[in-house]
N, CA, C and O atoms as CSV, one atom per row, in Angstrom:
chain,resi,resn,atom,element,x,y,z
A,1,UNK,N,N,138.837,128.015,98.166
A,1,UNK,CA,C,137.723,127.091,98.090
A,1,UNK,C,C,136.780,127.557,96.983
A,1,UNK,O,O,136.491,128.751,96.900
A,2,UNK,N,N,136.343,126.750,96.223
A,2,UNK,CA,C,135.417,126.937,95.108
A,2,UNK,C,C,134.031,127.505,95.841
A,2,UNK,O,O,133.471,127.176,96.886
A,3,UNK,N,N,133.685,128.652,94.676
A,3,UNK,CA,C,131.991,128.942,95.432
A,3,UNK,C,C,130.943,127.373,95.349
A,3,UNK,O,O,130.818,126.414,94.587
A,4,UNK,N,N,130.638,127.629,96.021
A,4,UNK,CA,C,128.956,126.205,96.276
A,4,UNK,C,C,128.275,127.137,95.376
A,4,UNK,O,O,127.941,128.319,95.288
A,5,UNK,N,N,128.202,125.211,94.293
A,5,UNK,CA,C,127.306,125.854,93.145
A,5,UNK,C,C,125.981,125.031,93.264
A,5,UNK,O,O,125.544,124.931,94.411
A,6,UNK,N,N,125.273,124.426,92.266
A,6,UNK,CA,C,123.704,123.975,92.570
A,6,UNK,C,C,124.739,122.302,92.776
A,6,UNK,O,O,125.749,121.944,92.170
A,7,UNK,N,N,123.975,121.627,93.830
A,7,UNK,CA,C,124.412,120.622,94.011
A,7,UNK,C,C,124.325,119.339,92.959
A,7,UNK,O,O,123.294,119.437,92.294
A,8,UNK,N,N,125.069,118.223,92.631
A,8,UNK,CA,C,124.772,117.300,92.038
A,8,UNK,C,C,124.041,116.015,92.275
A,8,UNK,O,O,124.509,115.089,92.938
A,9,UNK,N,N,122.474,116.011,91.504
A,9,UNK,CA,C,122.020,115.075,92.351
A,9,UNK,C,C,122.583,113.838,92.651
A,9,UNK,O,O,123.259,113.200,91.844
A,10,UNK,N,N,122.253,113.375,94.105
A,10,UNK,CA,C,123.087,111.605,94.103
A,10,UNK,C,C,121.882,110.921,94.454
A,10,UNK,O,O,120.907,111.036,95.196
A,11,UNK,N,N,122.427,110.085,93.510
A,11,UNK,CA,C,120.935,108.810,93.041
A,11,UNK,C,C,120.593,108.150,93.883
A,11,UNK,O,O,119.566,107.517,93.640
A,12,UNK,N,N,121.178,107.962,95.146
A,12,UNK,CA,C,120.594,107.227,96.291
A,12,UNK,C,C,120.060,108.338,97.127
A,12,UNK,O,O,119.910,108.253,98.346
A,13,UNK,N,N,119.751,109.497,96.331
A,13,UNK,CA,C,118.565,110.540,97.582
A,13,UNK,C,C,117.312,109.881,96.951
A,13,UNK,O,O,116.254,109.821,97.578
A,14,UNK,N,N,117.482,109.289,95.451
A,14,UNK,CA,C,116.091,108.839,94.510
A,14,UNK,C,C,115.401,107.933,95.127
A,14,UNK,O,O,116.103,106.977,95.456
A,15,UNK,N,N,114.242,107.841,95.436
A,15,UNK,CA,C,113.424,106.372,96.285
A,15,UNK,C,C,113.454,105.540,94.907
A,15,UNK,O,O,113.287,104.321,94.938
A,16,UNK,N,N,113.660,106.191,93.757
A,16,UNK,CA,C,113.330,104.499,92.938
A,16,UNK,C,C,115.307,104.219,92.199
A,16,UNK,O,O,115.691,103.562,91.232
A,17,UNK,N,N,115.951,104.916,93.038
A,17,UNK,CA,C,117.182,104.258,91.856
A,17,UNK,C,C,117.260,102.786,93.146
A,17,UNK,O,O,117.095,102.525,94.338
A,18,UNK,N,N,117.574,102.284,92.038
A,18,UNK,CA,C,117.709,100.743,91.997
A,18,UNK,C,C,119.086,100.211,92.884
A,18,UNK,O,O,119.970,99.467,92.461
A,19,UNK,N,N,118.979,100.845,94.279
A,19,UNK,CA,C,120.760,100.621,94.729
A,19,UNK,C,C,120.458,99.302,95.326
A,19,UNK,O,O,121.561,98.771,95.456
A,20,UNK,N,N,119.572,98.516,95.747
A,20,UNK,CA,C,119.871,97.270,96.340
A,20,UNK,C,C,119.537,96.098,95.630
A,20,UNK,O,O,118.495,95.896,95.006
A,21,UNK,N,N,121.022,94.932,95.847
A,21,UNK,CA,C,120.440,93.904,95.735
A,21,UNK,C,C,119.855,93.345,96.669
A,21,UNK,O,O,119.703,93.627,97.858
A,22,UNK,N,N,119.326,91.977,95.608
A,22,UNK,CA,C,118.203,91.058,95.863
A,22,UNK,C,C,118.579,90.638,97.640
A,22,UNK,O,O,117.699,90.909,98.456
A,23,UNK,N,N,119.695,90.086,98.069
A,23,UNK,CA,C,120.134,90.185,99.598
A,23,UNK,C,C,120.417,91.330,100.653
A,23,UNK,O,O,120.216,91.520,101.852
A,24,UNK,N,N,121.034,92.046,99.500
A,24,UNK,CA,C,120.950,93.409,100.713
A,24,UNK,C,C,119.537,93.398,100.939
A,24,UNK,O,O,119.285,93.454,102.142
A,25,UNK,N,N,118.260,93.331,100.006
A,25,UNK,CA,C,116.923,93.949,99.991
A,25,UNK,C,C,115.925,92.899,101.226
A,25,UNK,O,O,115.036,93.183,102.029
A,26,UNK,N,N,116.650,91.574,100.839
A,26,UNK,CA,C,115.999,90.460,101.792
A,26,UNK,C,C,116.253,90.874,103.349
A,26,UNK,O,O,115.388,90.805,104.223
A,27,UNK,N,N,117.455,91.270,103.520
A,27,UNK,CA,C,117.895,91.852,104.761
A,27,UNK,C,C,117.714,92.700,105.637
A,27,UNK,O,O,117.944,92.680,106.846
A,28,UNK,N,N,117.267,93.490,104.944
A,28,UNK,CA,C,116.572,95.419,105.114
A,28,UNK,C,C,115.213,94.829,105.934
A,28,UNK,O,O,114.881,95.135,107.079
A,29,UNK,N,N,114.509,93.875,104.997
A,29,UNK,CA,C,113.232,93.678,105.176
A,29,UNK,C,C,112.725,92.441,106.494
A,29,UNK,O,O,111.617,92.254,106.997
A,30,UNK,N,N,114.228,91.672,106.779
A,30,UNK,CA,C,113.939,90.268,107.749
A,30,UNK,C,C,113.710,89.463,106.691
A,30,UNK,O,O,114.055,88.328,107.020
A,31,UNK,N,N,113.257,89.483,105.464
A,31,UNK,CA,C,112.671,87.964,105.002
A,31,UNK,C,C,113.980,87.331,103.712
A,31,UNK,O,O,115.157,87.685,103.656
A,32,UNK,N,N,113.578,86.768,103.201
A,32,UNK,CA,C,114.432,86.009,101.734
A,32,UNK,C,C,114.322,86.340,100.946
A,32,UNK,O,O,113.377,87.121,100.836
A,33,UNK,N,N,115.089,86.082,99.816
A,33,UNK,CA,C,115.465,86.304,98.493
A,33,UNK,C,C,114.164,86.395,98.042
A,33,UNK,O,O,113.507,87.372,97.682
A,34,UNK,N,N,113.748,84.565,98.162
A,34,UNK,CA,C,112.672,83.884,97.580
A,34,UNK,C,C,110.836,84.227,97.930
A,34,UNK,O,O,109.784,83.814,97.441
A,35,UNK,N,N,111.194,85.174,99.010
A,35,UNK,CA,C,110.099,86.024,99.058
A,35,UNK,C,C,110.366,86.924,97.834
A,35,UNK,O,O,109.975,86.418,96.782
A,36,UNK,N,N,110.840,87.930,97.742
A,36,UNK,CA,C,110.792,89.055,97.233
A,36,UNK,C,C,111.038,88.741,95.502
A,36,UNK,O,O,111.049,89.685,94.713
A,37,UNK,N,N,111.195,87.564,95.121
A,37,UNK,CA,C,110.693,87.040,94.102
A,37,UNK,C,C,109.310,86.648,93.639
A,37,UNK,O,O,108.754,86.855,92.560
A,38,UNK,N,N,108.897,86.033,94.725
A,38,UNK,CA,C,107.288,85.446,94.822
A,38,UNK,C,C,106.545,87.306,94.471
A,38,UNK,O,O,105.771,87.645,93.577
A,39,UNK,N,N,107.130,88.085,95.488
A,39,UNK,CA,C,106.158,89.570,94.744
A,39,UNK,C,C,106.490,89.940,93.385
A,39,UNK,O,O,105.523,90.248,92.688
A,40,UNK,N,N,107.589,89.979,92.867
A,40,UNK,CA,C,107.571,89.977,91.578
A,40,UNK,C,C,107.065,88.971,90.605
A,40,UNK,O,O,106.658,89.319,89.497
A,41,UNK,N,N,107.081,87.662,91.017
A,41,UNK,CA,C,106.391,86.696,90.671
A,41,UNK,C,C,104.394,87.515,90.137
A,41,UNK,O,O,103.736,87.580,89.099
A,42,UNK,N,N,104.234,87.883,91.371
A,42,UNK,CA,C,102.909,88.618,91.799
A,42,UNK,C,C,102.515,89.826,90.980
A,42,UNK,O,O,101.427,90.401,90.992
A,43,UNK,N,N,103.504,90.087,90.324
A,43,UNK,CA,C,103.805,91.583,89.825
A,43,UNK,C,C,103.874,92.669,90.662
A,43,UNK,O,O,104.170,93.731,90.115
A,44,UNK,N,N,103.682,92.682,91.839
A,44,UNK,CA,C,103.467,93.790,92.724
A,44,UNK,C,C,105.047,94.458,92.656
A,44,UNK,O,O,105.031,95.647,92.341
A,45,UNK,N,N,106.119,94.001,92.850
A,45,UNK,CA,C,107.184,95.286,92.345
A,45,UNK,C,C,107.877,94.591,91.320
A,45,UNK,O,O,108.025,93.415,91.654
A,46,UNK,N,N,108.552,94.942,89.769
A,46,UNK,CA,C,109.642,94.684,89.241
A,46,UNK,C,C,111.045,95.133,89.281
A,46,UNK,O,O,111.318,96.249,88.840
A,47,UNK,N,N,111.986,94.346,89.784
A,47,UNK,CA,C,113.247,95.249,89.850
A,47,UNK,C,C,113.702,94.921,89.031
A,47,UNK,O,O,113.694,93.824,88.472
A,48,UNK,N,N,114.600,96.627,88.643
A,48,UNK,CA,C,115.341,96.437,87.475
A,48,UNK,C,C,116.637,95.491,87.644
A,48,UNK,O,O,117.231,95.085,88.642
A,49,UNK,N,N,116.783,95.355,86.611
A,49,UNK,CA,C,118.081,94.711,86.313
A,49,UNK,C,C,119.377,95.317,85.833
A,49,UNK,O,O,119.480,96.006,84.818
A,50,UNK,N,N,120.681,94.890,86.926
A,50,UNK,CA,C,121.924,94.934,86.266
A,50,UNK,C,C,122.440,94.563,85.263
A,50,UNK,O,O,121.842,93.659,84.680
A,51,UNK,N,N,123.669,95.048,84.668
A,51,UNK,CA,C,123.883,94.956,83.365
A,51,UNK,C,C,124.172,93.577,83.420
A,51,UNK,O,O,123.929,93.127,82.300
A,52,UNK,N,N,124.712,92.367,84.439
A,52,UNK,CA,C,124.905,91.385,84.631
A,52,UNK,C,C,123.449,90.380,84.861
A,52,UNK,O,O,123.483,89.199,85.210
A,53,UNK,N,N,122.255,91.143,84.584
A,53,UNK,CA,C,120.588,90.224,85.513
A,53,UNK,C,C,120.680,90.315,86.296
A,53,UNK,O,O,119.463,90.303,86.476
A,54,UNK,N,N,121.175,90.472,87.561
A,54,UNK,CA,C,120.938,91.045,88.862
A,54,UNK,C,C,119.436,91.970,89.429
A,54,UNK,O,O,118.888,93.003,89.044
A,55,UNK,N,N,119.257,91.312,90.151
A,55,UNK,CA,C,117.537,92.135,90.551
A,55,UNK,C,C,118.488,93.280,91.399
A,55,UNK,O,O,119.514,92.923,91.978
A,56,UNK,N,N,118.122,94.378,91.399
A,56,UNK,CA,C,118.274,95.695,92.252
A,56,UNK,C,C,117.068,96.431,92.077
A,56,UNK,O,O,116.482,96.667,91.020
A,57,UNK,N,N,116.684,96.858,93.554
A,57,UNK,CA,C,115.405,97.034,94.234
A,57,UNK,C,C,115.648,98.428,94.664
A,57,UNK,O,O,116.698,98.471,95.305
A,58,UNK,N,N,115.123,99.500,94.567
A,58,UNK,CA,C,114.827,101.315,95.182
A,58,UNK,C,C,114.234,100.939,96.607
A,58,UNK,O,O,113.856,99.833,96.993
A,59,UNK,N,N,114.250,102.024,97.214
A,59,UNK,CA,C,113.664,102.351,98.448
A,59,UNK,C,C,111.933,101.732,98.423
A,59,UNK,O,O,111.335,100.927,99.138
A,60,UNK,N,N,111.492,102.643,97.108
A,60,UNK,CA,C,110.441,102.760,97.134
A,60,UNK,C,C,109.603,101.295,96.607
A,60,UNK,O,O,108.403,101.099,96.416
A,61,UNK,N,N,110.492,100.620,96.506
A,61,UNK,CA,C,109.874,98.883,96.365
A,61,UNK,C,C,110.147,98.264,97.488
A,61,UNK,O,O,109.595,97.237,97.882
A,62,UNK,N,N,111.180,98.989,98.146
A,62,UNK,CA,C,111.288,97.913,99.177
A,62,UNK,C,C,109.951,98.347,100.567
A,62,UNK,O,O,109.614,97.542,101.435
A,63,UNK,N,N,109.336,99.934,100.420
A,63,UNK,CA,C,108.503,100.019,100.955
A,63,UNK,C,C,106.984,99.285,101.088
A,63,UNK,O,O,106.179,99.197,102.015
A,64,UNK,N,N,107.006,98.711,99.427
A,64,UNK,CA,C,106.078,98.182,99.125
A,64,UNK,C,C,106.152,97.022,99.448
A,64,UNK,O,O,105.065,96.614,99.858
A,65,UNK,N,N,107.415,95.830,99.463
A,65,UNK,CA,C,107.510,94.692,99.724
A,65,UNK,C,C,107.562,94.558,101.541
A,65,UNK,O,O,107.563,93.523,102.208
A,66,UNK,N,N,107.598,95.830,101.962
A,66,UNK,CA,C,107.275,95.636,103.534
A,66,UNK,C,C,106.013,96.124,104.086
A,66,UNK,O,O,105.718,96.383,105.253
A,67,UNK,N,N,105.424,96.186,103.164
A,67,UNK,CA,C,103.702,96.645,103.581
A,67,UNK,C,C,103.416,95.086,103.140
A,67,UNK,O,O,102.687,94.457,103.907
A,68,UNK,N,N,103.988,94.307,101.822
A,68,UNK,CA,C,103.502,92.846,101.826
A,68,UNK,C,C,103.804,91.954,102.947
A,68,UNK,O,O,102.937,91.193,103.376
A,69,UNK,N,N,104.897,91.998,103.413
A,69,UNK,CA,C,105.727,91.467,104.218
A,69,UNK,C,C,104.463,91.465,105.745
A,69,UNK,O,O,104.204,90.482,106.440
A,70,UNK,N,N,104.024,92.531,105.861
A,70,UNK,CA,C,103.725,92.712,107.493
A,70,UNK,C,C,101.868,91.767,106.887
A,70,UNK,O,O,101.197,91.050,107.629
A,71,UNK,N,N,101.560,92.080,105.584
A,71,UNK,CA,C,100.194,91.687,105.169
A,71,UNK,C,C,100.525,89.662,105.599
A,71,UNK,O,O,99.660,88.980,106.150
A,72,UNK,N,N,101.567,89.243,105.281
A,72,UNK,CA,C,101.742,88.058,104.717
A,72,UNK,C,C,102.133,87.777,106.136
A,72,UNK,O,O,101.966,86.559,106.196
A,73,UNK,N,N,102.578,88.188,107.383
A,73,UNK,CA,C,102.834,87.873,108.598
A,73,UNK,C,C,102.020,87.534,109.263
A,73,UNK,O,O,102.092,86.675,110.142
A,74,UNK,N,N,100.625,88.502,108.773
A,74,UNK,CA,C,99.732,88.975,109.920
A,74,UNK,C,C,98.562,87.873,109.102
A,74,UNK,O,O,97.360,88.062,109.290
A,75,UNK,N,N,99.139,86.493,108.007
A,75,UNK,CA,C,98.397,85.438,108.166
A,75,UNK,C,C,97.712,85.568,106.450
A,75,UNK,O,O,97.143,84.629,105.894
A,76,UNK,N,N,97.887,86.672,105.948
A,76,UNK,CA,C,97.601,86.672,104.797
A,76,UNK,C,C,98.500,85.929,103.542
A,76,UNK,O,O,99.650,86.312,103.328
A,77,UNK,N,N,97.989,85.024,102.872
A,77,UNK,CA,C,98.252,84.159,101.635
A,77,UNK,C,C,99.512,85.104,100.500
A,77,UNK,O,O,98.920,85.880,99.751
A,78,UNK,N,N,100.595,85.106,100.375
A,78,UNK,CA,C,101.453,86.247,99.405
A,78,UNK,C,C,100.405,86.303,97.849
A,78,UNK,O,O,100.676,87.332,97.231
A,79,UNK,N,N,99.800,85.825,97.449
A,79,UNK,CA,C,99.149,86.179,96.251
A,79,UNK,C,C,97.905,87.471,96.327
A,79,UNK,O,O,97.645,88.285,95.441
A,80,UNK,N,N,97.201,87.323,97.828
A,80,UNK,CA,C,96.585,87.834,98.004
A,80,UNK,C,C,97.063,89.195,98.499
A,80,UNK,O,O,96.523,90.297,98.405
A,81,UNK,N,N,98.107,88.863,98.998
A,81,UNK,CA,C,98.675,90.614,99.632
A,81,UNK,C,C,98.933,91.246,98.386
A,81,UNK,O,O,98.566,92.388,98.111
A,82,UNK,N,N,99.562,90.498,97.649
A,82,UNK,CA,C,100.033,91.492,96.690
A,82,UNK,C,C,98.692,91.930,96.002
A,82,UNK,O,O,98.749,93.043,95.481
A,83,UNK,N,N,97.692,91.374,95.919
A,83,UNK,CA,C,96.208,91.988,95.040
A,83,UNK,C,C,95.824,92.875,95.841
A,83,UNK,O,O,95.484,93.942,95.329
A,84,UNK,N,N,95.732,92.719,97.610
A,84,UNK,CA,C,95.444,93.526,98.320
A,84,UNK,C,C,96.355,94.885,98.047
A,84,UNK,O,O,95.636,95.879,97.936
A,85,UNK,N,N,97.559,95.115,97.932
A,85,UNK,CA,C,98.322,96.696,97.476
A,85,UNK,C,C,98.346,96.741,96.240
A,85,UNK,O,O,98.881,97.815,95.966
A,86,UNK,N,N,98.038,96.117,95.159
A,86,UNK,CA,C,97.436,96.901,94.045
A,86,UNK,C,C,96.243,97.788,94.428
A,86,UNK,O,O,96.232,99.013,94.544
A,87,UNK,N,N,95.500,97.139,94.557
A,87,UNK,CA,C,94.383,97.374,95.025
A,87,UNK,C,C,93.722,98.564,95.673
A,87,UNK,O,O,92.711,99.176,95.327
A,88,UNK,N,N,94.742,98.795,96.956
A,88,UNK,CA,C,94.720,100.261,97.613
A,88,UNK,C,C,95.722,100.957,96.542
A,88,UNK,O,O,95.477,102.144,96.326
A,89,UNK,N,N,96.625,100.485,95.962
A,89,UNK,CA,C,97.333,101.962,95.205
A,89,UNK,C,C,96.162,102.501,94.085
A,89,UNK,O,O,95.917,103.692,93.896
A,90,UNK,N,N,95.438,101.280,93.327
A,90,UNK,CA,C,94.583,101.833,92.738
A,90,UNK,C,C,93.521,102.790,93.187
A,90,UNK,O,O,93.162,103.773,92.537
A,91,UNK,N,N,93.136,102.491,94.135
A,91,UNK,CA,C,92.421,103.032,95.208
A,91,UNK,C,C,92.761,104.540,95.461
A,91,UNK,O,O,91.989,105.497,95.408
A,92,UNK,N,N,94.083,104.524,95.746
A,92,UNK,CA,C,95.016,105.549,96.237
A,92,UNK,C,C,94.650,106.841,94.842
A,92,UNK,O,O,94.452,108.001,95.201
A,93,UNK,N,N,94.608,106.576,93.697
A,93,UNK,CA,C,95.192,106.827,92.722
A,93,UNK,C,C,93.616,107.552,92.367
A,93,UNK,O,O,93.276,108.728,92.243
A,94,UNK,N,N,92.920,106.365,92.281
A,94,UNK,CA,C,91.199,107.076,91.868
A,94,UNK,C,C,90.778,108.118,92.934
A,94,UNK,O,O,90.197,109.148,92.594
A,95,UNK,N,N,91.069,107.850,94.206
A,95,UNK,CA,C,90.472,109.004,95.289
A,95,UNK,C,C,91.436,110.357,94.577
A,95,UNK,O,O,90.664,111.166,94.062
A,96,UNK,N,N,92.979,110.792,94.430
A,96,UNK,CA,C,93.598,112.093,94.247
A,96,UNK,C,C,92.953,112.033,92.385
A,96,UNK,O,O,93.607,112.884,91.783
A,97,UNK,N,N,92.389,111.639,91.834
A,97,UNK,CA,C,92.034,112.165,90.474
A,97,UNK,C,C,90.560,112.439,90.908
A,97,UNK,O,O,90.210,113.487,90.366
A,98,UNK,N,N,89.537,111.906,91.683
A,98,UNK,CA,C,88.318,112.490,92.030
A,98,UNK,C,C,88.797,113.758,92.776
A,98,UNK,O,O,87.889,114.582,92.664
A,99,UNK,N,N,89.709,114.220,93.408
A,99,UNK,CA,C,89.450,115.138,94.095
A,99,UNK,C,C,90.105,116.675,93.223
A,99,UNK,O,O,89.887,117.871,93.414
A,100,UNK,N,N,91.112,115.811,92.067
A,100,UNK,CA,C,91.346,117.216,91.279
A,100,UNK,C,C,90.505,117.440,90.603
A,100,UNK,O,O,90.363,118.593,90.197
A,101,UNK,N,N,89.481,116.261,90.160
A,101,UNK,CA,C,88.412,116.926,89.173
A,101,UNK,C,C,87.454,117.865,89.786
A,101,UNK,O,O,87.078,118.877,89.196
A,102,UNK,N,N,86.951,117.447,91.281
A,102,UNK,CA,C,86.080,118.126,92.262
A,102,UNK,C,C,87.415,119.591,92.290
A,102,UNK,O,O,86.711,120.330,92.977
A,103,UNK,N,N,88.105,120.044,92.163
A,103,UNK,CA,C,88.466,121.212,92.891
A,103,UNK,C,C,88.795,121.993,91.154
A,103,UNK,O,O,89.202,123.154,91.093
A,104,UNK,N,N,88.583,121.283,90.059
A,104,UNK,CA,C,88.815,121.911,88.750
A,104,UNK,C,C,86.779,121.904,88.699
A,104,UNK,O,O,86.565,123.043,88.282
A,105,UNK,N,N,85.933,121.502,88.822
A,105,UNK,CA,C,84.908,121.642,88.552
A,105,UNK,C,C,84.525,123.037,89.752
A,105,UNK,O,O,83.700,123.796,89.243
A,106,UNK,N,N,84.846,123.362,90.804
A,106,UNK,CA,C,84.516,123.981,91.582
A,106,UNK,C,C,85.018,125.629,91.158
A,106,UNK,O,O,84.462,126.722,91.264
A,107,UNK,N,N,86.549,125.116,90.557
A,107,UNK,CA,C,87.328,126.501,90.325
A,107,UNK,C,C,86.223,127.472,88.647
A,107,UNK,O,O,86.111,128.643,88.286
A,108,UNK,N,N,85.516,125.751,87.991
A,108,UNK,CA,C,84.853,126.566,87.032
A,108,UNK,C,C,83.959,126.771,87.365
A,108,UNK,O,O,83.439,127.276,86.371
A,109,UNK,N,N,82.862,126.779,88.524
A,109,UNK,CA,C,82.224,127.220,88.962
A,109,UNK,C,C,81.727,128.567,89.422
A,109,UNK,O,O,80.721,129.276,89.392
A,110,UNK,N,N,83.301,128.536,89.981
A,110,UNK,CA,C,83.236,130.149,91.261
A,110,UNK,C,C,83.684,131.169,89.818
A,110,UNK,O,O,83.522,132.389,89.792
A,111,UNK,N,N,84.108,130.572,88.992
A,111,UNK,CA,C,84.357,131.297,87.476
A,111,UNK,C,C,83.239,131.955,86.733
A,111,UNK,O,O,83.276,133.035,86.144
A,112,UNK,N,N,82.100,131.009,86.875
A,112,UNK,CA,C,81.317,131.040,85.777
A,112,UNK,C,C,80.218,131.927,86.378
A,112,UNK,O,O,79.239,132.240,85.701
């Protein structure tokens, strides 16, 4: 038996490789095609495309199209959900850059 060497990554451990299609992805989620167009419609996720145009969707969009999904259930308009998760990712994004600047202003502090 060969020694175990460093393993080879496989692209479906990746949350963004692109393994599902547009039906597998409708399926995963309960809803349609023609939803998960309307969010790209929205811009909220773009899936890449197969060498044929084929939409194929990562994990990590389809997480996002089921945080729209439960927004758009629970009575919310799909244009608006999708502004609503920009929105918090932006959100998301400004709170962890305030808090590295607060812990780089602090580190020059206890420095100075």
């Amino acid at each position: 038996m060969p020694p175990a060497g460093p393993r080879t990554p496989d692209p479906l451990d990746d949350d963004d490789y692109p393994a599902y299609t547009i039906g597998r992805a409708a399926d995963m989620l309960g809803t349609t095609p023609a939803f998960l167009r309307a969010l790209g419609e929205n811009r909220l996720i773009e899936p890449l495309r197969s060498e044929g145009g084929h939409r194929r969707y990562s994990r990590y969009q389809l997480r996002i199209a089921a945080r729209a999904r439960e927004l758009v259930d629970d009575g919310t308009p799909i244009e608006a959900a999708c502004r609503i998760i920009i929105l918090e990712d932006q959100l998301e994004e400004a709170r962890r850059i305030n808090e590295e600047l607060r812990t780089q202003a602090e580190r020059r502090k206890a420095s100075a």
